[in-house]
Structures are given as structure tokens and as C-alpha cells.
Amino acid sequence: MQGKTLILGVIGADVHAVGNKILYHAFRQAGFEVVNLGVMVSQEEFIEAAIETAAAAIVVASLYGHGELDCRGMREKCQEAGLADILLYVGGNIVVGKQPFEEVEIRFKDMGFDRVFPPGTLPDAVIDALREDLQP
Amino acid sequence: MSLVLLIDFGSTYTKVTAVDKEAKALLGTAAAYTTVATDINEGLEKALADLRKILPAAVDLESAQRFACSSAAGGLRMVTSGLVPSLTAEAARLASLGAGAKVVKVFSYELTEDDLEEIESLKPDIFLLTGGTDGGNKACILHNAAILSQCQSEFPILLAGNRSCAKECEALLAGREVYRCENVMPKMNQLNIEPVQNKIREIFLHKIIQAKGLSKAKELISGILMPTPAALMAAMELLAKGTACQKGLGDLMAVDLGGATTDVYSMARGLPQGEDTVMKGLQEPYAKRTVEGDIGMRYSAGGILAAAGTDKLAALSGLTPCEVEELVEYVTSHTDVLPGSPGTDARLAALDFALAAAAVETAMTRHAGSLEQIYTPTGPSYIQTGKDLREVGQLVVTGGAIIHNHNTAAIVKQALYSQDCPFSLKPRKVNIFIDRRYILAAMGLLADKDPDCALAIMREELEFHGA
Ligand code: B12
């Protein structure tokens, strides 16, 4: 995975900053180049960063419950920007309250996310998934 | 006496400024029309003759060291290209403007055959080719290098993109004059403009002066060191930061209101002020310059009208909307009627006030950063793009239109931070300094050689015009 670039950020009007920093360090430790856009990141910002850095994946976090609204249309925008095949992950507390995760996963996969992670996912699980998905 | 002669070959005037370095004093200034078409030295000699008349007979101009800057023959015209408009394309634009260039076109994404035609007709002095962070996107800059390699006109190409493919770009451009330097945006949102700016200055010194027929002047003087706006930039930076022995004014802005364009400078970091404010986008340089090509008192009066609207100019001038439109048309076609010239009729003076106020306001608004308010479940938060200049306390004004106007304070007031547009991050309250004798470019040149002297003279000569 040496050298593969990831774009990381917390989407929308979400200010939960702690998990973001933990993920950043974990991904770096695992050997990725990480562009961390921090909190309150718009879809456009994720996409522009991915274009300029030729990123392999965009890892979207959402903690405050509005993830579904914030993520809508993101895959389509990637396609428009010439990033049709970029890997899109999402995780955190992506919906309000406790909903059956299988349903949530289906909804986000329908939106074009390659992987959807349930609350409480540890960074290692994401790193394993990235290694698998980014195999040459 | 240790005499230095500072020369600014402007697009219209050649201005000369004599300084006594020992006494840290300005001895005199003079100006004559720039003569690019014939021999640049004619205008210079005429200005020097006028200068001799006002200097004591004992002052021997021949023995003076001479340094010059130039914006004659169109200035330093650049075309830039980058990948994403708000990222490398913007970084390339900011770097070029900061180097004193006139950026005639900014391209982003892949250049097309049509773009190539446009580049041929624009005939830039330098083309700045960027795109991709280091290790990032290669496809775009490689494509653009291939397109540029087909270009017939001969201009130097400065390569400052993704370092991973710099060699390949050079290979694609083999046979052309290519210079290579560090990436203008090596990492996401991180500007690295100094290497590009140094290279631009080098190319300017070695190539462009000659190409523009300005090299004749070179024999007489120690060299044309930089484009005029770069000299202004150097003066402003010195004035803000000070030297080891003299304090500077601190964070400041400057406005140069001209007939065709309006330049704005800021010397400030402009970081977010509130805890609830998050910074987004390209991190802008401490020393930033922007140029508004559509905002100027004569050639671009129509641009001011378009930006501000007839009603606003009418309100500012006290004229009727019809009068405003009629007079804007008049000044656009009579560019030699200088603002503030004696005998100007009252209506024209009123229009000039309104034009100047709207011009400075528009240019400062475009230069300053802005806030976007976001409602979050815990209350409002803010996203800041660009620089927060609200706490900047000093404003230097230069340019004929504004320094000859008696209402400089009222013009400036119009341009400051206002509750009506609370999200435009312009200064709240400023001390105004007027560059009455046009010494800024000269002091920027001197800043290189003797910063203490240049700073002392600026502090003495810039006219304090109240807060
Ligand atoms: C601290 C906190 C805040 C602070 C944030 C301070 C800051 N700047 O960071 C403040 C007070 C500002 C805040 C505000 C709000 N909060 Co809050 N907050 C928390 C709290 C208590 C801890 C968050 C934290 O830092 N955890 C520690 C870090 C390390 O864990 P983490 O963020 O969960 O991240 C880990 C994993 O989730 C995962 N992860 C994170 N991102 C991603 C992404 C991917 C792709 C993957 C795979 C994994 C992953 O890895 C991380 C490291 O292990 C949580 C409750 C909790 N215990 O989790 C609520 C919580 C997140 N907040 C919540 C809410 C509702 C809000 C508010 C809307 C509440 C309000 N009305 O005031 C606002 C929203 C403000 C906004 N605009 O974002 C809810 C969200 C509920 C939901 N999604 O359904 C929570 C879960 C509390 C709750 N149980 O109700 N909050």
C-alpha cells in the first residue's frame, strides 16, 4: 500500500474532530499517504482533492446523524469529475439513532459507496478493507 | 552623500526618484512619458533633465547608482494552467500575480486545440505550467505539455507541477525553452510560491527585458531588477514587517487604482478568528496581490458600472441614473480626461468620486476572504475561505485617481467592512496613508539594497490621512 493516497474528512456541517484525527494517524501508520481535510468538508472538496492528488480512495466520516443527506449524489459527482472508479467508503455514526445496520448499508451502497461501516468500527477493519480493495 | 537613482519605466510614465542613502532622505522626483516605441532612454533622459532642475547643483546624478523596475511594453504578460480551478490553477495564478505579472489567462483541466489557438494569439511572455500535487495527478500536466509542444510561438515555459512527472514533461517539450522548479502546490492546499516567483524574476531579468527592447536601458543602469508590481509588493512587505532597527506598521493593505486595472495588496496572515470558524481551501500567502482587469477609472469604467450597478453609482454620486450612464460612456471614450484634473466640471467630479469608491470597494471585496454561515445542531458555525482582513489597521492608497481626489477618506470608507455584508472579511477601521509622490515602486527597489533607508523614507513621505 506504500504511497497510495487517501482523502479523509468529516462530511457536511459535522464538527466531531476526535475520531478523524485517530483515523488519520492509523492510516499513516499503515503506510498510506493521507490528505486529511478535517471537519465540515463538502462533497466538492473531497472530489477536488482526489483529482489533484490522484487519490485511490475517499474515506468519508459522518458522526452527527445527517450522513445520509450529506452523502447523497456524491458518486454521481465523482463520475462527472472523471473519478468514476474511485473507491468510496463511509463510516462513523452515519444515521440517526439505532437503525438495523443491514438496511442502512443497502441504502448507502445504492448511493454508490463501495463499503459502509457500522458504528464502533475500529481503524484496523478499514485498513484491512483498503488493502483488499486496492490490490493491484 | 551616497546618491541612488531609482527608475520606474511605467506603461505611461517613466518616473525617477533620487535618494540620499546616507541622510536616508528623498531628494526629489520627476516623470516623463515612457518611450518604448523609439528608445526607452529618451523618456528617461527627459525625466532626468527635469530632476536636475529641482536638485541642488552640487548633486551629480551621473555618479549615482541606478536601479530600475518596469511595467512598460505591456508589463510581464503571463498565461497559467493548472488542474482543478480552486487548487493548482489558483495557486499558479496567485504565484504569478505575486511575482508582478499581468495574468492574461488562467486555464484549468486539459488544454484543448482551441485553447492552443488562444495561447498562440495571446503570445505570453511566460507560460506557467502546473497541475497535480507531488505524487498526485500526472495525466493532466502531461497532456498539457504535449499540447504546448505543438505551439508555434516561442515563449519560455515554466514547469512547476507534480514532480513525479517533471522529467516526462520536459521530454515532451524538448526543443523549447523550458525552466523547471518546485511544485507550486506540492501538497493539498499548501502553496509553495517562492521558487516559482524567483524563477519568474530570473526569466524576466535575462530574457524578457531583452525581448521587449528594454535592454538598451540596461547599459545605463545596474539592471532592470523586477516588474513594477513586484517592486510595490516589496515596498509593502517592508512597510508592514519593518527591519531589525525600525518597526513596521504591522498588517496592512494597499490599493492602486489605475485607469484600466486596480491592484490590491495585503500583507497579513488572515487566519480565522473565531473558535467556531473552520478554514477551507487554498491557504493564501502572507503577501498577496490581486489585479482586477475590469475595474479602472477610464478604460474600465464600464466594468465598474457593471460590477456596482447604475443605482449604486447614482446614489454615491448624487447624479441621476441617466447622467451616470452618459458620463461613464464619456470617460470610457475620453481616457485622457484625468480624474481630478483642474477645471473638471462638478458632474464629472461627482462621477469620479462614485467610480473610485465603487472600484475600491469591488476590488477589496474580491481580494478579501469570506465567511459562509452553516447552521449546525449546536448553533451557527462558519467556513472561511481566503484571508480574514478585518483586523488589518493600515491602508496605503496610490494611483492618480485616488490620490488627487479630495475625498480619499470617503472613498475608503465605502470599501471597508460593513454590517450590510458581514461575511466579506475586509478591514473594519484603518489609518489611511497616501502615496502622494508615487514613491512606492522606487522604495521597493531600494528595499533590496538598503531596507532601513527605504523604510525611513516611506514613513516620512507617506501622507497620513486620518483614520
Ligand atoms: C464529543 C462529542 C461532541 C462534541 C464534539 C467536539 C469535537 N469538536 O470533536 C460536541 C459537543 C461539539 C458535539 C456536538 C454534537 N453531537 Co456529539 N458527541 C460527542 C461524543 C460524546 C464523543 C465523540 C468522540 O469524540 N468520540 C471519540 C472518537 C474517538 O470516536 P468517534 O468519533 O466515534 O470515532 C471513532 C469511530 O466512530 C470510527 N469512525 C469515525 N469516523 C469513521 C469513518 C469511517 C469510514 C469508519 C469506518 C469509521 C469511523 O473510528 C473512530 C476512531 O475509533 C459522541 C458520543 C460518543 N460517545 O461517541 C457524541 C455524538 C457523536 N454526538 C451526537 C450528536 C447528536 C451531536 C449533536 C447533533 C448534538 C447536539 N444537538 O448538540 C451535535 C452536532 C454538532 C455538529 N455540528 O457536528 C450523537 C450522534 C447521534 C447519531 N449519529 O445518531 C452522539 C453519538 C451522541 C449520542 N449518542 O447521541 N458532540
XYZ file of C-alpha atoms and ligand atoms in Angstrom:
694
model
C 0.000 0.000 0.000
C 3.052 2.212 0.099
C 2.256 5.552 -1.468
C -1.463 5.109 -2.198
C -3.267 8.326 -1.391
C -6.460 8.505 0.650
C -8.693 11.521 1.101
C -10.132 11.695 4.609
C -12.656 14.079 6.099
C -15.864 14.538 8.074
C -18.671 15.493 5.721
C -21.259 18.258 5.906
C -21.718 20.524 8.915
C -20.305 17.882 11.253
C -17.652 19.089 13.724
C -16.732 15.815 15.500
C -12.963 16.059 15.248
C -11.546 13.367 17.516
C -12.231 10.213 15.509
C -10.922 11.984 12.398
C -7.504 12.502 13.990
C -7.350 8.895 15.156
C -8.153 7.596 11.684
C -5.554 9.930 10.144
C -2.763 8.568 12.323
C -3.890 4.961 11.905
C -3.913 5.240 8.098
C -0.495 6.914 8.071
C 0.914 4.194 10.297
C -0.428 1.651 7.837
C 1.651 3.252 5.082
C -0.896 5.352 3.220
C -0.455 8.930 2.066
C -3.343 10.701 3.755
C -4.825 14.050 2.786
C -6.872 14.964 5.840
C -9.422 17.656 5.070
C -10.613 17.771 8.687
C -14.186 18.568 9.654
C -17.005 20.312 7.765
C -15.927 19.039 4.380
C -18.155 19.441 1.331
C -18.531 16.808 -1.383
C -16.785 19.142 -3.819
C -13.794 19.487 -1.521
C -13.383 15.711 -1.263
C -13.604 15.366 -5.027
C -11.259 18.228 -5.917
C -8.641 16.925 -3.511
C -8.953 13.459 -5.030
C -8.443 14.802 -8.561
C -5.397 16.883 -7.755
C -3.668 14.164 -5.706
C -4.746 11.220 -7.881
C -6.167 9.544 -4.784
C -7.097 5.867 -4.689
C -9.949 6.226 -2.214
C -12.156 8.748 -0.436
C -12.977 7.864 3.177
C -15.999 9.825 4.347
C -16.856 10.068 8.025
C -20.140 11.254 9.460
C -20.844 11.241 13.176
C -23.744 13.581 13.836
C -26.565 11.681 12.203
C -27.079 13.578 8.933
C -24.791 11.346 6.871
C -27.460 10.184 4.507
C -28.401 13.672 3.448
C -24.792 14.821 3.183
C -23.650 11.834 1.080
C -26.429 11.917 -1.475
C -25.221 12.417 -5.055
C -21.545 12.034 -4.210
C -20.917 9.083 -6.533
C -22.599 10.914 -9.413
C -20.392 13.944 -8.813
C -17.315 11.694 -8.841
C -18.409 10.282 -12.170
C -18.866 13.767 -13.540
C -15.376 14.724 -12.373
C -13.710 11.773 -14.082
C -13.389 9.683 -10.915
C -15.995 7.055 -11.823
C -13.946 4.199 -10.365
C -12.612 5.788 -7.213
C -13.152 3.783 -4.042
C -15.751 5.413 -1.739
C -16.018 4.423 1.937
C -18.305 5.804 4.592
C -18.470 5.218 8.340
C -18.939 6.696 11.810
C -22.491 7.135 13.108
C -23.914 7.643 9.671
C -27.615 7.730 10.518
C -29.750 8.967 13.367
C -30.170 6.644 16.325
C -30.057 2.870 16.171
C -31.397 1.548 12.870
C -30.820 -2.028 11.629
C -27.413 -1.783 10.015
C -28.214 -4.121 7.104
C -30.810 -1.623 5.882
C -28.507 1.307 6.322
C -25.781 -0.494 4.415
C -28.100 -1.170 1.482
C -29.160 2.459 1.292
C -25.564 3.722 1.205
C -24.471 1.045 -1.263
C -27.318 2.105 -3.516
C -25.869 5.593 -3.366
C -22.636 4.184 -4.796
C -20.477 3.666 -1.703
C -18.204 0.637 -2.020
C -18.091 -0.060 1.684
C -20.290 1.079 4.555
C -19.087 0.636 8.136
C -21.243 0.273 11.267
C -20.772 2.407 14.380
C -17.825 1.408 16.503
C -15.734 0.086 13.601
C -12.048 0.179 14.523
C -9.469 1.666 12.172
C -7.878 -1.747 11.580
C -11.023 -3.022 9.909
C -10.910 -0.102 7.472
C -7.229 -0.673 6.777
C -7.820 -4.358 6.023
C -10.624 -3.438 3.659
C -8.451 -0.864 1.885
C -5.639 -3.375 1.441
C -8.059 -5.844 -0.057
C -9.803 -3.378 -2.353
C -6.644 -1.667 -3.547
C -4.806 -4.811 -4.504
C -3.251 -4.414 -7.935
C 26.330 61.911 0.055
C 25.585 58.446 -1.261
C 23.264 59.000 -4.179
C 20.880 56.370 -5.591
C 18.614 56.849 -8.568
C 15.517 54.674 -8.740
C 13.721 54.389 -12.038
C 10.263 53.041 -12.801
C 9.608 52.521 -16.508
C 5.818 52.594 -16.250
C 3.372 51.886 -19.051
C 2.720 55.622 -19.408
C 5.306 57.469 -17.338
C 8.949 56.935 -16.591
C 9.396 58.076 -13.011
C 12.726 58.840 -11.420
C 13.392 59.194 -7.708
C 16.661 60.422 -6.229
C 17.601 59.292 -2.744
C 20.472 60.177 -0.438
C 21.209 56.926 1.367
C 23.413 58.490 3.999
C 20.817 61.012 5.066
C 18.015 58.471 4.456
C 16.223 61.210 2.579
C 14.288 61.674 -0.611
C 15.929 64.381 -2.737
C 13.372 64.690 -5.492
C 11.163 63.001 -8.063
C 10.341 63.675 -11.701
C 8.488 61.993 -14.554
C 8.266 61.976 -18.339
C 6.383 59.916 -20.917
C 7.744 56.398 -21.416
C 9.296 55.960 -24.851
C 9.220 52.273 -25.714
C 8.459 52.677 -29.401
C 11.652 54.627 -30.114
C 14.290 54.366 -27.433
C 13.427 53.861 -23.800
C 16.299 56.177 -22.845
C 14.679 59.242 -24.395
C 11.957 59.358 -21.773
C 14.453 58.574 -19.072
C 16.755 61.416 -20.152
C 13.870 63.825 -20.197
C 12.804 62.844 -16.694
C 16.397 63.143 -15.514
C 16.677 66.611 -17.038
C 13.606 67.671 -15.074
C 15.010 66.115 -11.948
C 18.291 68.022 -12.310
C 16.338 71.269 -12.366
C 14.930 70.666 -8.914
C 18.062 69.246 -7.310
C 20.865 71.398 -5.908
C 23.610 71.935 -8.472
C 26.094 70.039 -6.354
C 24.178 66.766 -6.796
C 25.870 64.754 -9.511
C 23.338 62.343 -10.998
C 25.938 60.727 -13.244
C 27.731 59.198 -10.307
C 24.559 57.736 -8.796
C 23.890 54.039 -8.598
C 20.839 53.264 -10.723
C 18.189 50.604 -10.217
C 15.034 50.159 -12.224
C 11.765 48.294 -12.459
C 9.467 48.161 -15.432
C 5.893 47.652 -16.462
C 6.476 49.167 -19.896
C 5.694 47.381 -23.156
C 2.682 45.607 -21.677
C 4.337 44.529 -18.432
C 5.134 40.898 -17.755
C 2.290 39.064 -19.506
C 1.687 35.520 -18.312
C -0.653 32.663 -19.093
C -1.013 29.927 -16.478
C -2.514 26.473 -16.400
C -3.347 24.089 -13.595
C -5.634 21.161 -12.893
C -8.527 21.992 -10.529
C -9.653 25.659 -10.765
C -9.651 26.236 -7.000
C -6.387 24.336 -6.402
C -3.327 24.247 -8.678
C -4.866 26.654 -11.205
C -5.471 29.167 -8.412
C -2.031 28.519 -6.906
C -0.403 29.266 -10.261
C -2.435 32.447 -10.649
C -1.604 33.701 -7.149
C 2.092 32.950 -7.597
C 2.257 34.808 -10.915
C 0.380 37.842 -9.618
C 2.675 37.948 -6.610
C 5.669 37.967 -8.939
C 4.287 41.116 -10.512
C 2.873 39.549 -13.649
C -0.166 40.524 -15.601
C -2.059 37.241 -15.829
C -3.890 37.400 -19.139
C -5.438 33.937 -18.965
C -5.816 31.079 -16.484
C -6.542 27.599 -17.828
C -7.625 24.594 -15.796
C -8.026 20.877 -16.618
C -6.873 19.633 -20.018
C -5.963 22.165 -22.702
C -7.823 21.771 -25.973
C -6.876 22.540 -29.561
C -8.946 25.707 -29.245
C -7.026 26.717 -26.156
C -3.821 26.223 -28.098
C -5.037 28.691 -30.715
C -5.883 31.176 -27.993
C -2.433 30.765 -26.448
C -0.853 31.381 -29.856
C -2.744 34.637 -30.172
C -2.092 35.729 -26.593
C 1.672 35.324 -27.046
C 2.543 35.372 -23.355
C 5.980 36.372 -22.075
C 5.980 33.271 -19.870
C 3.687 30.252 -19.683
C 3.398 28.711 -16.226
C 2.507 25.022 -16.486
C 1.289 23.355 -13.272
C -1.030 20.559 -12.155
C -1.087 17.761 -9.631
C 0.348 17.618 -6.140
C 3.702 15.852 -5.813
C 2.921 12.193 -6.399
C -0.595 13.148 -7.484
C -2.253 13.551 -10.864
C 0.102 13.248 -13.837
C -2.314 12.814 -16.719
C -3.361 16.458 -16.937
C 0.046 18.123 -16.951
C 1.421 15.527 -19.385
C -1.495 16.146 -21.726
C -0.973 19.905 -21.453
C 2.765 19.624 -22.080
C 2.017 17.619 -25.223
C -0.429 20.285 -26.410
C 2.033 23.104 -25.677
C 4.765 21.271 -27.587
C 2.725 21.943 -30.748
C 2.716 25.687 -30.133
C 4.355 27.769 -32.861
C 5.099 30.921 -30.869
C 8.261 30.929 -28.854
C 7.787 31.774 -25.227
C 9.533 30.298 -22.211
C 7.599 27.635 -20.324
C 7.989 27.402 -16.572
C 7.246 23.940 -15.263
C 6.068 23.822 -11.627
C 3.746 20.844 -11.257
C 3.808 17.283 -9.958
C 7.493 16.461 -9.557
C 6.886 12.799 -10.309
C 6.460 13.595 -13.985
C 8.579 16.734 -14.408
C 11.160 14.850 -16.467
C 8.493 13.431 -18.768
C 7.062 16.925 -19.241
C 10.500 18.217 -20.140
C 10.923 15.427 -22.643
C 7.584 16.269 -24.242
C 8.665 19.893 -24.520
C 12.132 19.126 -25.879
C 13.391 21.831 -28.199
C 11.527 24.572 -26.369
C 12.836 26.917 -23.734
C 11.775 25.193 -20.523
C 12.574 26.060 -16.915
C 11.784 23.754 -14.084
C 11.195 24.450 -10.428
C 9.451 23.085 -7.356
C 5.735 22.364 -7.455
C 3.581 25.430 -6.791
C 1.275 23.208 -4.695
C 3.310 20.206 -3.517
C 0.643 19.071 -1.071
C -3.082 19.536 -0.974
C -3.981 23.186 -0.204
C -0.321 24.029 0.506
C 1.098 26.889 -1.518
C 4.784 26.938 -2.380
C 5.096 30.099 -4.407
C 8.572 31.369 -3.700
C 10.520 29.057 -6.030
C 8.130 29.899 -8.873
C 8.384 33.610 -8.176
C 12.183 33.552 -8.048
C 12.272 31.721 -11.353
C 9.833 34.186 -12.935
C 12.034 37.042 -11.825
C 15.093 35.322 -13.250
C 13.437 34.760 -16.617
C 12.233 38.359 -16.565
C 15.763 39.624 -15.962
C 17.533 37.500 -18.518
C 15.028 37.148 -21.309
C 12.133 39.470 -21.227
C 13.894 42.758 -20.770
C 15.782 41.981 -23.954
C 12.787 40.742 -25.897
C 10.882 43.915 -25.120
C 13.598 46.273 -26.301
C 14.175 47.466 -22.779
C 17.747 46.224 -22.734
C 19.051 49.490 -24.145
C 18.316 50.962 -20.764
C 20.363 48.247 -19.191
C 23.659 49.742 -20.250
C 22.957 52.865 -18.264
C 21.709 51.274 -15.120
C 22.694 48.434 -12.898
C 19.773 46.475 -14.255
C 16.025 46.342 -14.506
C 15.523 44.264 -11.451
C 11.855 43.395 -11.458
C 8.405 44.172 -12.808
C 6.915 47.284 -11.185
C 4.195 45.449 -9.225
C 6.855 43.203 -7.690
C 8.619 46.367 -6.501
C 5.377 47.628 -4.971
C 4.962 44.276 -3.300
C 8.474 44.502 -1.827
C 7.784 48.018 -0.540
C 4.548 46.930 1.139
C 6.166 43.923 2.753
C 8.955 46.088 4.155
C 6.492 48.696 5.388
C 4.472 46.013 7.164
C 7.295 43.959 8.653
C 9.922 46.612 9.367
C 13.623 45.872 9.776
C 15.841 44.858 12.666
C 16.226 48.525 13.652
C 12.863 50.034 12.728
C 9.372 48.822 13.446
C 6.963 48.312 10.587
C 3.306 49.310 10.518
C 2.088 45.741 11.034
C -0.565 44.079 8.913
C -1.608 46.326 6.059
C -3.384 46.563 2.748
C -2.704 48.721 -0.294
C -4.843 49.757 -3.238
C -3.522 51.001 -6.550
C -6.418 52.428 -8.516
C -5.499 52.920 -12.161
C -7.212 53.822 -15.402
C -7.501 50.259 -16.693
C -6.948 47.979 -13.699
C -6.997 48.032 -9.922
C -4.381 46.220 -7.855
C -4.913 45.235 -4.247
C -2.197 44.033 -1.889
C -2.438 42.542 1.573
C 0.371 41.801 3.982
C -1.311 39.682 6.640
C -1.796 36.046 7.507
C -5.550 36.447 7.822
C -6.177 33.315 9.857
C -9.659 32.568 11.247
C -10.547 34.471 14.410
C -13.413 32.573 15.967
C -13.347 29.147 17.621
C -16.381 28.246 15.560
C -14.665 29.066 12.253
C -13.098 26.384 10.065
C -10.605 27.313 7.346
C -11.172 25.816 3.900
C -9.423 25.844 0.570
C -6.032 27.016 -0.545
C -4.007 28.597 2.202
C -3.235 32.061 0.815
C 0.190 33.717 1.035
C 1.075 36.369 3.632
C 1.991 38.721 0.785
C -0.925 38.560 -1.616
C -1.651 40.599 -4.717
C -4.765 40.572 -6.856
C -5.479 42.501 -10.036
C -8.949 43.407 -11.245
C -8.705 43.744 -15.006
C -12.280 45.008 -15.351
C -12.028 47.717 -12.693
C -10.384 51.026 -13.566
C -11.278 54.713 -13.729
C -11.193 55.166 -17.503
C -10.646 52.208 -19.845
C -12.524 50.013 -17.374
C -15.150 52.469 -16.101
C -17.738 50.269 -17.813
C -16.529 47.371 -15.683
C -17.143 49.358 -12.507
C -20.634 50.182 -13.730
C -21.273 46.506 -14.482
C -19.996 45.409 -11.080
C -21.660 48.076 -8.944
C -24.796 48.830 -10.953
C -26.189 52.162 -12.112
C -28.257 52.735 -8.991
C -25.299 52.430 -6.694
C -23.172 54.825 -8.740
C -26.106 57.238 -8.835
C -26.509 57.070 -5.074
C -22.795 57.591 -4.485
C -22.500 60.491 -6.911
C -25.823 62.232 -6.411
C -26.349 62.122 -10.187
C -29.358 60.617 -11.918
C -29.016 57.094 -13.366
C -29.168 58.596 -16.866
C -26.372 61.026 -16.112
C -24.282 58.192 -14.684
C -24.591 56.087 -17.816
C -23.940 59.024 -20.085
C -20.848 60.136 -18.161
C -19.427 56.610 -17.887
C -19.621 56.397 -21.641
C -17.924 59.765 -21.905
C -14.953 58.861 -19.709
C -14.543 55.491 -21.411
C -14.099 57.212 -24.737
C -12.105 60.138 -23.315
C -9.472 58.265 -21.381
C -7.187 61.288 -21.366
C -9.544 63.282 -19.144
C -7.717 62.561 -15.925
C -9.639 62.281 -12.686
C -9.100 65.338 -10.540
C -7.604 67.423 -13.330
C -8.176 71.136 -12.795
C -11.292 72.596 -14.334
C -13.228 69.322 -14.273
C -16.909 70.099 -14.133
C -18.814 69.255 -10.987
C -20.811 66.418 -12.512
C -17.699 64.641 -13.730
C -16.027 65.123 -10.366
C -19.073 63.575 -8.709
C -18.937 60.616 -11.071
C -15.236 60.157 -10.478
C -15.862 60.015 -6.760
C -18.524 57.346 -7.225
C -16.368 55.364 -9.656
C -13.403 55.441 -7.307
C -15.479 54.422 -4.289
C -17.171 51.563 -6.140
C -13.881 50.466 -7.705
C -12.023 50.272 -4.414
C -14.966 48.512 -2.787
C -15.247 45.897 -5.536
C -11.523 45.240 -5.729
C -11.147 44.940 -1.957
C -14.158 42.645 -1.699
C -12.714 40.337 -4.340
C -9.333 40.348 -2.619
C -10.564 39.676 0.911
C -11.743 36.316 2.186
C -15.302 35.476 3.067
C -17.324 33.525 5.591
C -20.128 31.131 4.951
C -22.560 30.549 7.766
C -23.644 26.959 8.381
C -26.432 26.072 10.743
C -25.474 23.046 12.764
C -27.453 21.317 15.501
C -25.337 23.188 18.078
C -25.841 26.622 16.520
C -24.148 28.561 13.737
C -20.644 27.664 12.559
C -18.581 29.383 9.909
C -16.447 28.280 7.000
C -13.756 30.750 5.995
C -12.185 30.866 2.555
C -9.379 33.329 1.848
C -7.956 35.774 4.346
C -9.720 37.386 7.276
C -8.522 41.004 6.996
C -10.935 42.554 9.481
C -8.202 43.426 11.972
C -5.847 44.958 9.397
C -5.318 48.515 10.602
C -3.390 50.294 7.846
C -4.278 51.082 4.243
C -1.924 52.623 1.709
C -3.511 54.199 -1.353
C -1.768 55.012 -4.585
C -2.732 55.717 -8.185
C -3.710 59.041 -9.733
C -7.462 58.641 -9.431
C -7.423 58.290 -5.724
C -4.534 60.458 -4.631
C -5.827 63.507 -6.474
C -9.291 63.077 -5.070
C -10.016 65.229 -2.033
C -12.397 62.645 -0.664
C -9.960 59.792 -0.158
C -11.355 59.080 3.295
C -14.911 58.855 1.966
C -13.777 56.594 -0.881
C -12.060 54.264 1.543
C -14.979 54.257 3.957
C -17.179 52.825 1.243
C -14.791 49.892 0.850
C -14.413 48.829 4.465
C -16.171 46.058 6.374
C -19.850 46.688 6.643
C -22.720 45.145 8.579
C -24.609 45.048 5.289
C -22.310 42.279 4.042
C -20.963 40.850 7.280
C -19.408 37.851 5.547
C -16.908 39.830 3.479
C -13.768 39.962 5.620
C -12.451 43.464 4.825
C -10.763 45.750 7.363
C -13.058 47.345 9.931
C -11.068 50.501 10.643
C -7.888 51.746 9.006
C -5.355 54.520 9.120
C -5.049 55.839 5.578
C -1.678 56.669 4.056
C -1.434 58.371 0.667
C 1.450 57.811 -1.713
C 1.283 61.419 -2.851
C 4.621 61.457 -4.665
C 4.479 57.969 -6.200
C 7.477 56.666 -4.353
C 6.328 53.122 -3.577
C 7.866 51.315 -6.554
C 11.134 53.197 -6.018
C 11.170 52.229 -2.353
C 10.529 48.614 -3.291
C 13.663 48.717 -5.448
C 15.611 50.332 -2.654
C 14.274 47.754 -0.188
C 16.544 45.207 -1.833
C 19.662 47.320 -1.290
C 19.049 49.360 1.816
C 15.827 48.419 3.607
C 16.362 50.795 6.520
C 16.674 53.751 4.212
C 13.618 52.714 2.181
C 11.512 52.250 5.303
C 12.592 55.563 6.824
C 11.660 57.383 3.622
C 8.291 55.674 3.342
C 7.444 56.515 6.931
C 8.420 60.112 6.269
C 6.798 60.545 2.865
C 3.560 58.569 3.018
C 0.988 61.153 3.965
C -1.163 60.238 6.939
C -4.731 60.973 6.013
C -6.615 60.148 9.181
C -8.438 57.057 10.331
C -17.573 14.865 21.920
C -18.924 14.835 21.223
C -19.407 16.014 20.704
C -18.617 17.298 20.715
C -17.620 17.256 19.554
C -16.354 18.025 19.839
C -15.405 17.940 18.688
N -15.088 19.088 18.080
O -14.957 16.878 18.315
C -19.737 18.357 20.511
C -20.240 18.811 21.868
C -19.383 19.599 19.688
C -20.828 17.507 19.888
C -21.866 18.064 19.204
C -22.911 17.313 18.695
N -23.096 15.996 18.844
Co -21.803 14.827 19.584
N -20.826 13.567 20.506
C -19.664 13.630 21.107
C -19.347 12.259 21.750
C -19.684 12.363 23.224
C -17.947 11.773 21.582
C -17.382 11.816 20.162
C -15.944 11.458 20.180
O -15.080 12.319 20.067
N -15.664 10.171 20.361
C -14.314 9.616 20.398
C -13.879 9.230 18.982
C -12.504 8.612 19.039
O -14.799 8.289 18.461
P -15.649 8.522 17.159
O -15.813 9.951 16.864
O -16.883 7.740 17.271
O -14.742 7.880 16.012
C -14.361 6.534 16.010
C -15.344 5.613 15.296
O -16.656 6.134 15.206
C -14.743 5.385 13.966
N -15.062 6.264 12.845
C -15.195 7.589 12.805
N -15.318 8.020 11.543
C -15.262 6.956 10.742
C -15.319 6.837 9.375
C -15.219 5.583 8.786
C -15.269 5.436 7.309
C -15.082 4.448 9.615
C -15.036 3.115 9.062
C -15.017 4.577 10.999
C -15.107 5.819 11.562
O -13.387 5.453 14.204
C -13.105 6.428 15.209
C -11.910 6.007 15.990
O -12.116 4.746 16.615
C -20.327 11.341 20.975
C -20.834 10.142 21.768
C -19.856 9.020 21.761
N -19.547 8.556 22.909
O -19.382 8.618 20.692
C -21.464 12.277 20.616
C -22.292 12.015 19.384
C -21.397 11.607 18.223
N -22.887 13.315 19.132
C -24.112 13.258 18.742
C -24.889 14.389 18.445
C -26.344 14.105 18.126
C -24.372 15.666 18.458
C -25.118 16.932 18.147
C -26.047 16.887 16.943
C -25.849 17.153 19.447
C -26.423 18.444 19.769
N -27.680 18.645 19.419
O -25.762 19.188 20.435
C -24.006 17.955 17.939
C -23.598 18.086 16.442
C -22.602 19.185 16.214
C -22.050 19.163 14.819
N -22.310 20.193 14.056
O -21.398 18.251 14.424
C -24.618 11.836 18.681
C -24.789 11.353 17.234
C -26.022 10.504 17.165
C -26.287 9.902 15.834
N -25.432 9.908 14.870
O -27.342 9.372 15.723
C -23.558 11.084 19.546
C -23.307 9.642 19.097
C -24.094 11.123 20.981
C -25.381 10.363 21.130
N -25.318 9.110 21.493
O -26.414 10.910 20.914
N -20.620 16.199 20.106
